[in-house]
XYZ file of C-alpha atoms in Angstrom:
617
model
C 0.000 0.000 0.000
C 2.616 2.210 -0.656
C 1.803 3.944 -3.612
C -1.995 4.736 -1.013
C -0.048 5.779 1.863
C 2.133 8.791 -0.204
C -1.222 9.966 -1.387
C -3.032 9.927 1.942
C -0.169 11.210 4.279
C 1.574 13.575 1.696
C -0.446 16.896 1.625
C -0.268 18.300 -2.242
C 0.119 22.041 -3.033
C -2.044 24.142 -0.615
C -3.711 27.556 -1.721
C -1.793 30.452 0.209
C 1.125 28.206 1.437
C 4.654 28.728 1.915
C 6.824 26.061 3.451
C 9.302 27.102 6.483
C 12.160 25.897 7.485
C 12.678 22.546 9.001
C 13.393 23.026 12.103
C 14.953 19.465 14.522
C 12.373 19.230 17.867
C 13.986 18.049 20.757
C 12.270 14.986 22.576
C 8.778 15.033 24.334
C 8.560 18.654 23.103
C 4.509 18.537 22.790
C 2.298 17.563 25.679
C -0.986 16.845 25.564
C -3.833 18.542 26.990
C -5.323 15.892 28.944
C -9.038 14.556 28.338
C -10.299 15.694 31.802
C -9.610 19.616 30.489
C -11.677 19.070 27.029
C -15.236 18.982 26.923
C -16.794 17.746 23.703
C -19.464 19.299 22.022
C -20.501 17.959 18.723
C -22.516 16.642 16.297
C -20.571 13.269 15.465
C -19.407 12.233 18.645
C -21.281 13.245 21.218
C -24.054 11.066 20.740
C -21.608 8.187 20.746
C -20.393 9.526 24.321
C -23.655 9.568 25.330
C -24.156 5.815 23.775
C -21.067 5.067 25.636
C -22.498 5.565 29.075
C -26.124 4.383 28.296
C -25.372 1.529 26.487
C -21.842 0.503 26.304
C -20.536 0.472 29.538
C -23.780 -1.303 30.687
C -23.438 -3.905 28.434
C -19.304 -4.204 30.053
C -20.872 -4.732 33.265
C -23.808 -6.605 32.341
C -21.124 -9.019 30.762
C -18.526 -8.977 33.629
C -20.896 -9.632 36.364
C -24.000 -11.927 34.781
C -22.962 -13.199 31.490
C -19.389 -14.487 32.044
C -17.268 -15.627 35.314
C -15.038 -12.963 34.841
C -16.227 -11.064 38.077
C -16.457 -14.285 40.551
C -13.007 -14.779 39.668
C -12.545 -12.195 41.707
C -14.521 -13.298 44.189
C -13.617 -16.829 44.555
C -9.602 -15.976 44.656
C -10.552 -13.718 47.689
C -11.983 -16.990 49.084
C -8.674 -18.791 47.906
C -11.293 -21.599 46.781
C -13.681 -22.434 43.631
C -13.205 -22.607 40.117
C -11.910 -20.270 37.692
C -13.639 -19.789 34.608
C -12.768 -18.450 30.872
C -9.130 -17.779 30.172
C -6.463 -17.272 31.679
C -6.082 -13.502 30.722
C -9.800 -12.536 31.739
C -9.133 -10.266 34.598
C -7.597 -7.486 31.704
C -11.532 -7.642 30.663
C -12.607 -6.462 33.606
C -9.498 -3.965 34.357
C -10.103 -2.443 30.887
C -13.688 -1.785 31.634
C -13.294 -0.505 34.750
C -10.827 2.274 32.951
C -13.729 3.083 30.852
C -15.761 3.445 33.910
C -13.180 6.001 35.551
C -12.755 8.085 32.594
C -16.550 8.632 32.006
C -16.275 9.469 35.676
C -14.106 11.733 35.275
C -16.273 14.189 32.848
C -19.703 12.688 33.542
C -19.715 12.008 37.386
C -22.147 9.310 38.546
C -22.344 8.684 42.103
C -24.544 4.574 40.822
C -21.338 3.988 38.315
C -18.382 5.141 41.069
C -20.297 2.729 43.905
C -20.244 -0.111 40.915
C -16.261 0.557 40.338
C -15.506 0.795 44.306
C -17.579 -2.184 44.805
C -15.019 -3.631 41.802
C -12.054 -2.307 43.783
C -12.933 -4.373 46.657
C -12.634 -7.353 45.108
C -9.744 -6.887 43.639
C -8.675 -6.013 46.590
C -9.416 -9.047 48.509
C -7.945 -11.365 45.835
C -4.822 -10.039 46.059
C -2.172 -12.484 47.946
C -0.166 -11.123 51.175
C 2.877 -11.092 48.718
C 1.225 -8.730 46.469
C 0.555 -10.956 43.972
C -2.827 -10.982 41.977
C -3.630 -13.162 39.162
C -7.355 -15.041 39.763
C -5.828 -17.541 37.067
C -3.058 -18.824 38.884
C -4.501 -18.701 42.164
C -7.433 -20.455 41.524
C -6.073 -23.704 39.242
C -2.225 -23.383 40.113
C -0.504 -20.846 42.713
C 2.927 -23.106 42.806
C 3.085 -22.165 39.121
C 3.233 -18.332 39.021
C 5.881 -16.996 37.079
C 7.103 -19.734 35.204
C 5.544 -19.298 31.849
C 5.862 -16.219 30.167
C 3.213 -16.673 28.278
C 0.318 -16.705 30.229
C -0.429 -12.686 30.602
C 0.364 -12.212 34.100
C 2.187 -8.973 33.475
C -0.462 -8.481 30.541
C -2.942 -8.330 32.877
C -1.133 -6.441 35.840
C -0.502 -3.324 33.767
C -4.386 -2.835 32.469
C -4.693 -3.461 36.242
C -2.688 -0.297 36.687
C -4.205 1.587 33.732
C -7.264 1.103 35.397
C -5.703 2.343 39.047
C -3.970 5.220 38.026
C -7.229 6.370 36.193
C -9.535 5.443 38.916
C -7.237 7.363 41.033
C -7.395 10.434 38.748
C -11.315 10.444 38.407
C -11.978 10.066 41.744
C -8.885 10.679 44.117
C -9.482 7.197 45.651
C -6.099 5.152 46.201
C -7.133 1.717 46.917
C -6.668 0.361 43.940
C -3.751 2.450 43.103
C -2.343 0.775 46.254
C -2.999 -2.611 45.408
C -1.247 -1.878 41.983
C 2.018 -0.337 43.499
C 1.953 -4.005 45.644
C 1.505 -5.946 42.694
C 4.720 -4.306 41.140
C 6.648 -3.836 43.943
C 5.863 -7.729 44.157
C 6.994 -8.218 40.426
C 10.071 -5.777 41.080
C 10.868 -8.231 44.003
C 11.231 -10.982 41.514
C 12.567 -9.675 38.566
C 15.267 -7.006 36.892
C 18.968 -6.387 37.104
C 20.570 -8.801 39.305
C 17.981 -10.994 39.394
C 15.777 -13.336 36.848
C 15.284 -12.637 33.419
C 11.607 -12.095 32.272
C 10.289 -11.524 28.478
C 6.404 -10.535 28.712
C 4.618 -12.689 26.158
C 1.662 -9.930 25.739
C 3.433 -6.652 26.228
C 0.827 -3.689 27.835
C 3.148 -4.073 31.593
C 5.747 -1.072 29.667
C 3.234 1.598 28.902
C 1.755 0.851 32.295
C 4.592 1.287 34.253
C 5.075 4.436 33.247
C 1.573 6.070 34.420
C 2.726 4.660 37.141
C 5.775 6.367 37.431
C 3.814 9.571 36.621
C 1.388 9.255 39.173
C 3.493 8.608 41.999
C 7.201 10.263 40.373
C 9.153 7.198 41.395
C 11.833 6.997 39.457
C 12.185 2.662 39.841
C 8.913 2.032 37.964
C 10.223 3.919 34.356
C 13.566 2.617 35.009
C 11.992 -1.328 35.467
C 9.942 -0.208 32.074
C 12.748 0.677 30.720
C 14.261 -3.076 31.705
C 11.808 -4.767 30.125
C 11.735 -3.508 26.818
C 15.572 -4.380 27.272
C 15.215 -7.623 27.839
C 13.691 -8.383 24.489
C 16.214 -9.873 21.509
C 18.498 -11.614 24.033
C 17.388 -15.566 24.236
C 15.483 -15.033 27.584
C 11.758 -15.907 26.226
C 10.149 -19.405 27.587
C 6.482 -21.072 27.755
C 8.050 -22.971 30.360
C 8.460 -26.368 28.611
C 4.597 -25.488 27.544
C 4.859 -25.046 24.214
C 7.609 -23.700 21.841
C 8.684 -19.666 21.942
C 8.028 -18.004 18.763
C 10.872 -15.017 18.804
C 8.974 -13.368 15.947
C 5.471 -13.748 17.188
C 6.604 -12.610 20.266
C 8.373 -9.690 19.241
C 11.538 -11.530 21.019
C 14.100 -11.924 17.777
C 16.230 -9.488 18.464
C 17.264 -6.486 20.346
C 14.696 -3.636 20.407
C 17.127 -0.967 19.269
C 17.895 -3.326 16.198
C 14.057 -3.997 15.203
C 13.144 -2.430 11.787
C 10.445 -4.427 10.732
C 6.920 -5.295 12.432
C 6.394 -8.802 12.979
C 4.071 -11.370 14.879
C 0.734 -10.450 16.745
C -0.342 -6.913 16.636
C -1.786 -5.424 19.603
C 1.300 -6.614 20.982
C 3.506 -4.794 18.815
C 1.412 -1.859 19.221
C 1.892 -1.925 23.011
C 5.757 -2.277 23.158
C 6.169 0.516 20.609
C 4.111 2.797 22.938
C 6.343 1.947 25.753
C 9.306 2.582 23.821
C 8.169 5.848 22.734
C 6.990 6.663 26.505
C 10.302 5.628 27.545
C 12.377 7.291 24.843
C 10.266 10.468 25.567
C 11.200 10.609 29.194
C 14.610 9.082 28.740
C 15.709 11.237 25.877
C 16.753 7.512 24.455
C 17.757 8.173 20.132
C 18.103 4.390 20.083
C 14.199 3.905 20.407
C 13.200 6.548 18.490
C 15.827 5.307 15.517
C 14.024 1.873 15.868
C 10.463 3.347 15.774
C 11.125 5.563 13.075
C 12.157 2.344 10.720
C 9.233 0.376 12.502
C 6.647 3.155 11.516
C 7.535 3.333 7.911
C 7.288 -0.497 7.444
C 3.625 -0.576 9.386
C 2.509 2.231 7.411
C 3.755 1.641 4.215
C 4.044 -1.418 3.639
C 1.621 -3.255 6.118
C -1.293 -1.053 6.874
C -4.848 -1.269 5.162
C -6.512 2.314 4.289
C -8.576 2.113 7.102
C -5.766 2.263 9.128
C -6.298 -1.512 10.649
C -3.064 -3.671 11.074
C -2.915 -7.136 11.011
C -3.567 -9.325 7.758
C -3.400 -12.852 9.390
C -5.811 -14.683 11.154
C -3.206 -17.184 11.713
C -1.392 -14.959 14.236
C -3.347 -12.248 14.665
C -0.458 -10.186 12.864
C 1.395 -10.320 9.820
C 2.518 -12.496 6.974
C 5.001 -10.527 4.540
C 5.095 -6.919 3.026
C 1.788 -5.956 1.182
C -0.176 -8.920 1.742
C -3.370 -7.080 2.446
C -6.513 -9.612 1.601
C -9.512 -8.023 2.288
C -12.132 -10.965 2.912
C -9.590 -12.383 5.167
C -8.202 -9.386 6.808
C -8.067 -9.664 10.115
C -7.833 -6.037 11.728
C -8.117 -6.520 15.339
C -10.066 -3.457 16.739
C -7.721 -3.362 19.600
C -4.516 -2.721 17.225
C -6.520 -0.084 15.761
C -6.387 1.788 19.181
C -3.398 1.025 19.204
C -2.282 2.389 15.948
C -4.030 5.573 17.905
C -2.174 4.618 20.929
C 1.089 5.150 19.218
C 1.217 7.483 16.867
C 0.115 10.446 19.524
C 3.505 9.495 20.881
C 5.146 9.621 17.972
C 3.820 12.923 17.028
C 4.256 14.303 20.505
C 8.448 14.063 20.391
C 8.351 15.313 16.477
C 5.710 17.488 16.258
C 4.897 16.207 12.740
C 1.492 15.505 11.527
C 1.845 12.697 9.453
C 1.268 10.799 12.701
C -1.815 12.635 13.683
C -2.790 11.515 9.882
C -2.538 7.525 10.476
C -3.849 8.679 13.900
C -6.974 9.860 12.430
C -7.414 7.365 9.770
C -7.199 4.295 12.182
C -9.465 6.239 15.010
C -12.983 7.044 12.187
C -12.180 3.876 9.783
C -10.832 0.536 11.727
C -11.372 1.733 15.527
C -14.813 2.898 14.771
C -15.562 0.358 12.918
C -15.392 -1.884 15.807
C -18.885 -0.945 17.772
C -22.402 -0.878 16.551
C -23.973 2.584 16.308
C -26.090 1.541 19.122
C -23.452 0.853 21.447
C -24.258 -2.887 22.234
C -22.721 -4.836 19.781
C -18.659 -5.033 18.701
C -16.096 -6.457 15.891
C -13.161 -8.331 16.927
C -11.857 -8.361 13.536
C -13.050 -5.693 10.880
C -12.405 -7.358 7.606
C -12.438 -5.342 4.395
C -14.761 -6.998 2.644
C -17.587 -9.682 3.558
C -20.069 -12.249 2.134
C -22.911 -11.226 4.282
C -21.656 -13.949 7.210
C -19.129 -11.123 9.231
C -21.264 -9.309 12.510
C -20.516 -7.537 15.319
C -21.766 -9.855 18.841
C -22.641 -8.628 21.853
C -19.430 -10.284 23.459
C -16.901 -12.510 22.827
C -14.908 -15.486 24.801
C -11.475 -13.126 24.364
C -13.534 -10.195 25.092
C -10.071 -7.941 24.521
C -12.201 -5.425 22.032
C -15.481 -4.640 23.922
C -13.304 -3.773 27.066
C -10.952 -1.921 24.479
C -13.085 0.344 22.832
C -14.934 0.892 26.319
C -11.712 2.853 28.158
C -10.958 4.404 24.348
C -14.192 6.334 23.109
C -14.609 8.098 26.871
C -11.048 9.230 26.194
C -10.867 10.947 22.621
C -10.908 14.084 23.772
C -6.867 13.028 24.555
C -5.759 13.512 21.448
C -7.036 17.360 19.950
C -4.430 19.819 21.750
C -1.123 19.745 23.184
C 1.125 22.633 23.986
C 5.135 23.100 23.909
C 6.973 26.064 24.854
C 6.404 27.563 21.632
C 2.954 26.821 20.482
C -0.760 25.450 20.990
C -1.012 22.420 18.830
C -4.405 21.789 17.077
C -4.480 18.090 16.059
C -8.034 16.966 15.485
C -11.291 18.519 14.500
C -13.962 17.645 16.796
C -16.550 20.224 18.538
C -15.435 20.889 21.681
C -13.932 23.449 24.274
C -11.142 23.696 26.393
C -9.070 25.605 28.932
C -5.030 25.304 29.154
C -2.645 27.258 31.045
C 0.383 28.382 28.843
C 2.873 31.137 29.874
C 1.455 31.521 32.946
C -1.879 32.733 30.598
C -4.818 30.661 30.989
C -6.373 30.535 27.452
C -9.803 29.294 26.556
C -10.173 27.692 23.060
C -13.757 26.537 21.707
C -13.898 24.567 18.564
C -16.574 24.310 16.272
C -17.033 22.380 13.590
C -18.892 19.685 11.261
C -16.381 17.641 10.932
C -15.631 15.068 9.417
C -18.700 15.663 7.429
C -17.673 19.115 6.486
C -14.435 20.828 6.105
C -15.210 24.102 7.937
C -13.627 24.882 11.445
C -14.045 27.953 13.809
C -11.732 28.149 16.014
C -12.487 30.685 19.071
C -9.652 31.766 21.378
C -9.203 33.483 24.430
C -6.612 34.423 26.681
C -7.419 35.886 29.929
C -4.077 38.257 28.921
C -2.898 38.879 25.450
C -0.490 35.856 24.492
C 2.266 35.701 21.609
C 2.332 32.562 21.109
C 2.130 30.472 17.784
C -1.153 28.495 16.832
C -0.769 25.654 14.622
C -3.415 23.923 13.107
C -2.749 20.486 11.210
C -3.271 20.450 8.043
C -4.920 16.578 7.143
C -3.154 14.466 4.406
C -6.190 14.383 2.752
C -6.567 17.721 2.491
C -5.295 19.359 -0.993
C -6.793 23.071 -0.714
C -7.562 24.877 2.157
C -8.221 28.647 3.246
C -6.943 30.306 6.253
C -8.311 33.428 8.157
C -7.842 35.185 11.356
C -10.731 37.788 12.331
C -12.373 37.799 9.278
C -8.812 38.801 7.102
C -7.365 35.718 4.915
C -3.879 34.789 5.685
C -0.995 32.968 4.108
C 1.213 30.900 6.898
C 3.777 29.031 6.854
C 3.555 25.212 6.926
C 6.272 23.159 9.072
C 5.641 19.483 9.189
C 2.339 19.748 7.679
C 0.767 22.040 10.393
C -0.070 25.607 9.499
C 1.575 28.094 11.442
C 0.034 30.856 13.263
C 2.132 33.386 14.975
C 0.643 36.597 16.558
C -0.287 38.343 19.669
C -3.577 37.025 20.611
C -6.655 38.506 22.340
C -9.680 37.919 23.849
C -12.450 36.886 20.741
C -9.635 36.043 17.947
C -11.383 33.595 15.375
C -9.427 31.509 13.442
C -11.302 30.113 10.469
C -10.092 27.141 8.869
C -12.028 25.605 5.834
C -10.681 22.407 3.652
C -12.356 21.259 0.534
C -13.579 17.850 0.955
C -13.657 16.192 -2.785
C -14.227 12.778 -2.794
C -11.141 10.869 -3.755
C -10.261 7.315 -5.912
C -7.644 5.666 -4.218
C -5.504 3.106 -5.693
C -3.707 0.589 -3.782
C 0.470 -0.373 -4.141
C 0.717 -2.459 -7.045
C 2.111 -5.271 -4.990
C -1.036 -5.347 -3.161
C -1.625 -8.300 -5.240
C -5.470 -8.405 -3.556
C -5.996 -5.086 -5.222
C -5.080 -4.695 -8.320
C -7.764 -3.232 -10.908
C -9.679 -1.921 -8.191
C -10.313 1.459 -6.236
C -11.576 2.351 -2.945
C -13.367 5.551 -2.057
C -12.272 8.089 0.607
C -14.102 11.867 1.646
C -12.022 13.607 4.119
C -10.882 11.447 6.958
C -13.606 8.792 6.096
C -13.459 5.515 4.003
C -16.355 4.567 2.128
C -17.457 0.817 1.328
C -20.388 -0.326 -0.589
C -23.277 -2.655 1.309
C -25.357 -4.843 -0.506
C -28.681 -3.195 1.399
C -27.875 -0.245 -0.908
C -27.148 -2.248 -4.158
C -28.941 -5.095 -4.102
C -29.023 -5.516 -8.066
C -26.363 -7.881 -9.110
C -23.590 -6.564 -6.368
C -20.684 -8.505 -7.138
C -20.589 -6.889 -10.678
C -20.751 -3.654 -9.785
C -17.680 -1.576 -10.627
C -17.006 2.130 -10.809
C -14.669 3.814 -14.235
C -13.126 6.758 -14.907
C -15.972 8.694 -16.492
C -17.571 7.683 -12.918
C -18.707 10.838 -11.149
C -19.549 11.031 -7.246
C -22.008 13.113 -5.439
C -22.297 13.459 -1.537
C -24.824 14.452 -0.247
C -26.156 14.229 4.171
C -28.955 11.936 4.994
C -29.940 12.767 8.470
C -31.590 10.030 8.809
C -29.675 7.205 7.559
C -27.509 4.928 9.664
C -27.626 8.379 12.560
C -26.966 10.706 9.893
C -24.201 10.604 7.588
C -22.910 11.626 4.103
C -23.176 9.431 1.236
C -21.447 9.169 -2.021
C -23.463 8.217 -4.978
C -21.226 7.079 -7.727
C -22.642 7.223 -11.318
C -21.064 5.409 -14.078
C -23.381 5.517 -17.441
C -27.021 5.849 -15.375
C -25.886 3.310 -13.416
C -25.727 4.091 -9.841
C -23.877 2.925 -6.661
C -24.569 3.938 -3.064
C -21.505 3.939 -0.843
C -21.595 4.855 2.813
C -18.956 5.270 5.468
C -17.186 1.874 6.578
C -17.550 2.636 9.849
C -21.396 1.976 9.575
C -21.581 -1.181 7.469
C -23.604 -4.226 9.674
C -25.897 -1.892 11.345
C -28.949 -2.884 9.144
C -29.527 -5.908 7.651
C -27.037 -8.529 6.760
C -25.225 -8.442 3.449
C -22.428 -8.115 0.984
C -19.875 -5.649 2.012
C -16.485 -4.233 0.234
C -14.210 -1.791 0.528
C -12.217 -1.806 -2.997
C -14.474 -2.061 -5.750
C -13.549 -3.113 -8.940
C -13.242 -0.381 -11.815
C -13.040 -0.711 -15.114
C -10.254 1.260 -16.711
């Protein structure tokens, strides 16, 4: 997909545009402004916020507590006695979903949901061991066997253990769980690091972890064990314990982190150990990891990411085969290493302060992360293929319930990735309705965002400083986008561009208006020619969005369809289709084909779906 990627993430010439110098950023030099501080207002995802805490998280518990065993796990390792059902990595289920539950706390307080979570809390409480340790697997079915295979998640499971603490902690101000976590890895720290035994986690998630928790509490030992871990990678240490054989390249385990240049094996895990790297590297000032990452991002994104921005071709390993092979009936496309693609390229763009990762951000966040719940809220993919014969739904759970509990801790938290701040500028990343207040130069400054995004192209952009602030703007100028206009206060301007934001840089004052407005053509994209799966076909992109075609839309003779290049496109908003979106109709000699926003597909009734369509030169 190379050939896609340099047209999506390479903006063309831009009305009014002059390009500045290149200037090197030094490490961690953007910080974001936190989710708690942004309050969302708009049109597209609001009412999936609000389906979020009527429906989704509901459904989490609903799962967790009645449906599955995941909760009496709990409660029979606090007993020390009675079975333990599922698998062996179920408590992350339940962490995860309780760090959905604290960050819809945390900007929608709800005195029924925070007794639900402390009620939670106490039982992880009580399951956890004198020794710290706390793993319902192993103390139910086999306590003389902790530690001994590193492939059975119990440092998988630990760190969304301490996602879910530190964010509990942060909603709420309540420690008990953050307590229990700091046991937990004081335990682990106990066992293993330098001096003592060697430990490879088989599911990485334990890195990124660690390091919230050396934000929350600033001790220095939990980023420096992080940093340990990722270390011990590469060097011969992996073992299932005489359980099965270790996979080096599944396991991300063939070599030396610093050394990796190529993304191999299962996906979410990759995406995990990259964002500790680049949490470590941030705070480290480490060039070895972000040398690796940068040869690590260009081979997922150009030669092993789908336009949606899923990752993951194989369902054979829930990662990757070779370069470009991109099936799309077969695609696998985990939702969770769609978050993760979001997951890591925030970092990546907050130590460069280059938008090209805000780009892949964006496309994996509306296309293969969206993708992954129902527009009610109740019902979720696991894998998102690219195309489907009408026998591919979402469910309203699963047995490795990784994605519900994923997407449940990632929609409450969007708002994490629109702003960030460096000493010498306010960083607009994403378009979304919304308003916040930051604190920059000891001048608290109120933005407000409004938009129609990603539906329309326009942005007003309101700010206000409680003192007048010289400080630069910059506002990121999507991939996608190939002509834009720029004004400030009514008067059109020409800035600069530097790494594909648009560059601001004035003395501002109460009621400055920055207007932004993008044309939004919609766009044939064609595929690397060595994406063998596409060849002679096209796929359909608007703005941020990818389109696909249902077979509810086009029921005549749907396999046939095909779009040319006297083909012409109109999009027009349905308000009342699929919650209101835009569609594309795409005319080729009378002949007619409805498209509508991947995201949406298998919300009405079953059928034929694809994403590249075949076209007829």
């Amino acid at each position: 997909m190379k050939q896609f990627v340099l047209l999506s993430l390479t903006c063309l010439t831009l009305w009014g545009c002059k390009q500045a110098p290149h200037k090197e950023a030094p490490f961690k030099m953007i910080d974001q402004v936190d989710f708690s501080q942004v309050h969302i207002q708009d049109n597209f995802w609001s009412p999936r916020l609000k389906k979020h805490i009527s429906t989704t998280l509901p459904v989490c518990i609903d799962q967790i507590e009645n449906q599955t065993g995941r909760i009496r796990n709990f409660e029979n390792a606090a007993k020390r006695e009675g079975e333990h059902s599922g698998i062996f990595f179920d408590d992350s289920d339940v962490y995860k979903a309780l760090e959905g539950m604290a960050y819809s706390l945390i900007n929608n307080p709800n005195p029924e949901l925070e007794k639900k979570a402390d009620e939670w809390i106490d039982k992880f409480a009580a399951a956890q061991l004198p020794d710290g340790y706390i793993n319902t697997y192993y103390t139910l079915t086999a306590p003389e066997k902790r530690w001994t295979n590193m492939d059975k998640h119990e440092m998988y499971c630990a760190g969304h253990m301490i996602e879910a603490g530190v964010a509990y902690y942060k909603a709420t101000g309540k420690r008990k769980l953050l307590d229990v976590c700091i046991r937990m890895t004081d335990h682990m720290m106990s066992i293993f690091g330098p001096g003592k035994r060697d430990w490879v986690p088989g599911h990485e998630e334990i890195e990124l972890a660690l390091v919230k928790l050396y934000q929350t509490t600033g001790e220095q030992k939990y980023l420096d064990f992080a940093d340990w871990l990722i270390e011990e990678r590469g060097h011969g240490h992996g073992s299932k314990g005489g359980e099965g054989e270790w996979d080096p390249f599944y396991y991300q385990d063939d070599k030396p982190v610093r050394e990796m240049s190529d993304i191999a094996g299962h996906a979410v895990r990759c995406m995990y150990l990259y964002c500790g790297m680049a949490d470590v590297a941030a705070l480290k000032q480490d060039s070895g990891y972000i040398e690796s990452l940068n040869r690590l991002w260009d081979d997922v994104v150009l030669r092993n990411m789908y336009i949606t921005g899923g990752i993951g071709s194989s369902r054979h390993n829930e990662g990757f085969t070779e370069d470009y092979d991109l099936p799309n009936l077969d695609a696998y496309c985990e939702t969770c290493a769609s978050v993760g693609m979001v997951l890591w390229n925030q970092r990546m763009n907050q130590f460069t302060g280059d938008s090209k990762y805000i780009d892949v951000l964006e496309r994996s966040m509306y296309n293969g992360a969206l993708a992954g719940i129902s527009l009610e809220g109740d019902r979720f993919f696991y894998v998102n293929p690219l195309e489907s014969k009408g026998d591919h739904h979402r469910q309203a759970w699963y047995g490795c319930a990784c994605c519900p509990s994923q997407i449940s801790r990632f929609l409450p938290s969007i708002g994490n990735y629109i702003y960030g701040t460096s000493n010498e500028a306010i960083w607009v990343n994403l378009y979304i309705g919304n308003s916040t207040e930051i604190n920059t130069d000891n001048t608290n400054v109120t933005l407000r965002q409004e938009t129609n995004y990603p539906w329309d192209g326009t942005v007003k952009l309101t700010v206000t400083p409680s003192n007048p602030l010289k400080k630069e703007i910059r506002l990121r100028i999507p991939s996608w986008c190939e002509q834009y206009t720029l004004s400030v206060n009514g008067q059109l301007v020409k800035a600069p561009t530097e790494k594909g934001y648009a560059v601001l840089n004035k003395e501002w004052k109460q009621g400055d208006v920055i207007s932004l407005s993008m044309e939004m053509p919609v766009k044939l994209m064609t595929a690397d020619p060595r994406v063998k799966q596409n060849i002679g076909k096209r796929a359909i992109q608007r703005g941020p969005l990818v389109y696909c075609m249902e077979e509810v839309d086009n029921p005549q003779d749907f396999d046939n369809l095909k779009i040319a290049a006297n083909t012409s496109f109109n999009a027009q908003f349905n308000p009342k289709l699929l919650n209101g979106i835009t569609t594309i109709k795409a005319t080729t000699n009378e002949l007619a084909i409805t498209l509508i926003p991947y995201y949406t597909w298998d919300n009405r009734k079953a059928g034929k779906m694809k994403v590249w369509i075949d076209y007829n030169e």
